[in-house]
XYZ file of N, CA and C in Angstrom:
177
model
N 0.764 -1.312 0.158
C -0.078 0.042 0.157
C 0.789 1.327 0.137
N 1.964 1.429 0.850
C 2.897 2.310 0.696
C 3.621 2.570 -0.552
N 3.985 1.399 -0.958
C 4.755 1.523 -2.415
C 3.622 2.188 -3.649
N 2.595 1.606 -3.564
C 1.422 2.163 -4.297
C 1.211 3.521 -4.293
N 1.132 4.063 -3.094
C 0.945 5.455 -2.738
C 2.276 6.277 -3.359
N 3.169 5.630 -3.122
C 4.597 6.373 -3.568
C 4.791 6.374 -5.113
N 4.307 5.275 -5.733
C 4.288 5.289 -7.226
C 3.332 6.293 -7.737
N 1.994 6.500 -7.016
C 0.936 7.381 -7.532
C 1.492 8.774 -7.358
N 2.122 9.068 -6.194
C 2.564 10.435 -6.096
C 3.686 10.889 -6.910
N 4.516 9.787 -7.303
C 5.560 10.228 -8.307
C 4.796 10.276 -9.674
N 4.058 9.545 -10.167
C 3.125 9.837 -11.292
C 2.456 10.942 -11.533
N 1.993 11.539 -10.334
C 1.411 12.833 -10.252
C 2.460 14.055 -10.516
N 3.460 13.757 -9.723
C 4.563 14.738 -9.899
C 4.955 14.891 -11.118
N 5.198 13.722 -11.769
C 5.717 13.728 -13.276
C 4.835 14.277 -14.371
N 3.486 14.092 -13.900
C 2.318 14.793 -14.710
C 2.522 16.570 -14.502
N 2.665 16.741 -13.270
C 2.807 18.372 -12.963
C 3.959 18.786 -13.530
N 5.103 18.152 -13.640
C 6.339 18.700 -14.164
C 6.134 18.765 -15.564
N 5.524 17.918 -16.381
C 5.259 17.958 -17.709
C 4.429 19.015 -17.983
N 3.351 19.371 -17.378
C 2.439 20.287 -17.466
C 3.044 21.701 -17.425
N 4.084 21.917 -16.635
C 4.758 23.023 -16.385
C 5.621 23.293 -17.288
N 6.212 22.133 -17.997
C 7.211 22.139 -18.986
C 6.452 22.823 -20.507
N 5.027 22.292 -20.496
C 4.345 22.470 -21.688
C 3.988 24.016 -21.463
N 3.496 24.614 -20.254
C 3.028 25.909 -20.376
C 4.435 27.028 -20.581
N 5.635 26.355 -20.090
C 6.709 27.221 -20.292
C 7.131 27.263 -21.822
N 7.049 26.077 -22.328
C 7.344 26.138 -23.906
C 6.342 27.012 -24.761
N 5.016 26.946 -24.303
C 3.976 27.645 -24.857
C 4.472 29.184 -24.498
N 4.684 29.504 -23.457
C 5.157 30.891 -23.257
C 6.311 31.662 -24.045
N 7.452 30.584 -24.152
C 8.585 31.072 -25.000
C 8.037 31.196 -26.462
N 7.074 30.366 -26.909
C 6.676 30.515 -28.345
C 5.997 31.838 -28.450
N 5.297 32.159 -27.407
C 4.444 33.512 -27.458
C 5.506 34.655 -27.496
N 6.337 34.654 -26.538
C 7.410 35.851 -26.637
C 8.154 35.820 -27.955
N 8.392 34.634 -28.586
C 9.227 34.768 -29.897
C 8.282 35.371 -30.775
N 7.075 34.889 -30.808
C 5.904 35.618 -31.643
C 5.885 36.971 -31.551
N 5.716 37.287 -30.100
C 5.656 38.669 -30.051
C 6.775 39.543 -30.486
N 7.988 39.025 -30.676
C 9.209 39.619 -31.181
C 9.268 39.831 -32.629
N 8.214 39.328 -33.350
C 7.916 39.246 -34.760
C 7.843 40.742 -35.133
N 8.599 40.866 -36.229
C 8.591 42.178 -37.050
C 7.493 42.074 -37.979
N 6.889 43.157 -38.142
C 5.809 43.320 -39.192
C 6.068 44.335 -40.300
N 7.292 45.117 -40.259
C 7.590 46.061 -41.045
C 7.863 45.564 -42.511
N 8.048 44.399 -42.895
C 8.480 43.761 -44.226
C 7.125 43.252 -44.653
N 5.996 43.176 -43.764
C 4.946 42.359 -44.354
C 3.716 43.112 -45.060
N 3.057 42.396 -45.850
C 1.956 43.327 -46.273
C 0.906 43.688 -45.310
N 0.124 44.562 -45.626
C -0.947 45.016 -44.556
C -1.776 43.893 -44.027
N -2.105 42.954 -44.715
C -3.165 41.800 -44.130
C -2.254 41.196 -43.233
N -1.039 40.524 -43.417
C -0.284 39.758 -42.679
C 0.097 40.505 -41.442
N 0.399 41.826 -41.594
C 0.809 42.508 -40.397
C -0.431 42.891 -39.304
N -1.726 42.983 -39.984
C -2.796 43.393 -39.380
C -3.019 41.922 -38.525
N -3.002 40.738 -39.041
C -3.159 39.424 -38.451
C -2.114 39.241 -37.262
N -0.869 39.650 -37.446
C 0.061 39.394 -36.306
C -0.317 40.233 -35.325
N -0.576 41.568 -35.585
C -0.717 42.666 -34.549
C -1.834 42.191 -33.717
N -2.973 41.536 -34.357
C -4.032 41.263 -33.738
C -3.765 40.259 -32.795
N -3.128 39.053 -33.289
C -2.475 37.880 -32.383
C -1.701 38.474 -31.305
N -0.915 39.484 -31.373
C -0.236 39.778 -30.339
C -0.878 40.635 -29.334
N -1.803 41.232 -29.708
C -2.773 41.887 -28.474
C -3.412 40.657 -27.739
N -3.889 39.583 -28.596
C -4.647 38.610 -27.717
C -3.698 37.863 -26.817
N -2.346 37.768 -27.003
C -1.375 37.270 -26.265
C -1.210 38.091 -25.103
N -0.991 39.348 -25.344
C -0.727 40.251 -24.320
C -1.895 40.475 -23.196
N -3.044 40.244 -23.773
C -4.256 40.531 -22.845
C -4.647 39.287 -22.260
N -4.137 38.236 -22.418
C -4.719 36.881 -21.914
C -4.166 36.843 -20.303
């Protein structure tokens, strides 16, 4: 019973660590996207990127 509890706790911790890693990677992708320059893009693409940036910043 003790061993089963320890295994369950280890599995829960591994899940939490993976979830945190996923959140960190997503945030890094968002930060990289926020650094995207729109100066060389056409108006439609620049508008879409600026809109997405606002969504990221406001979440």
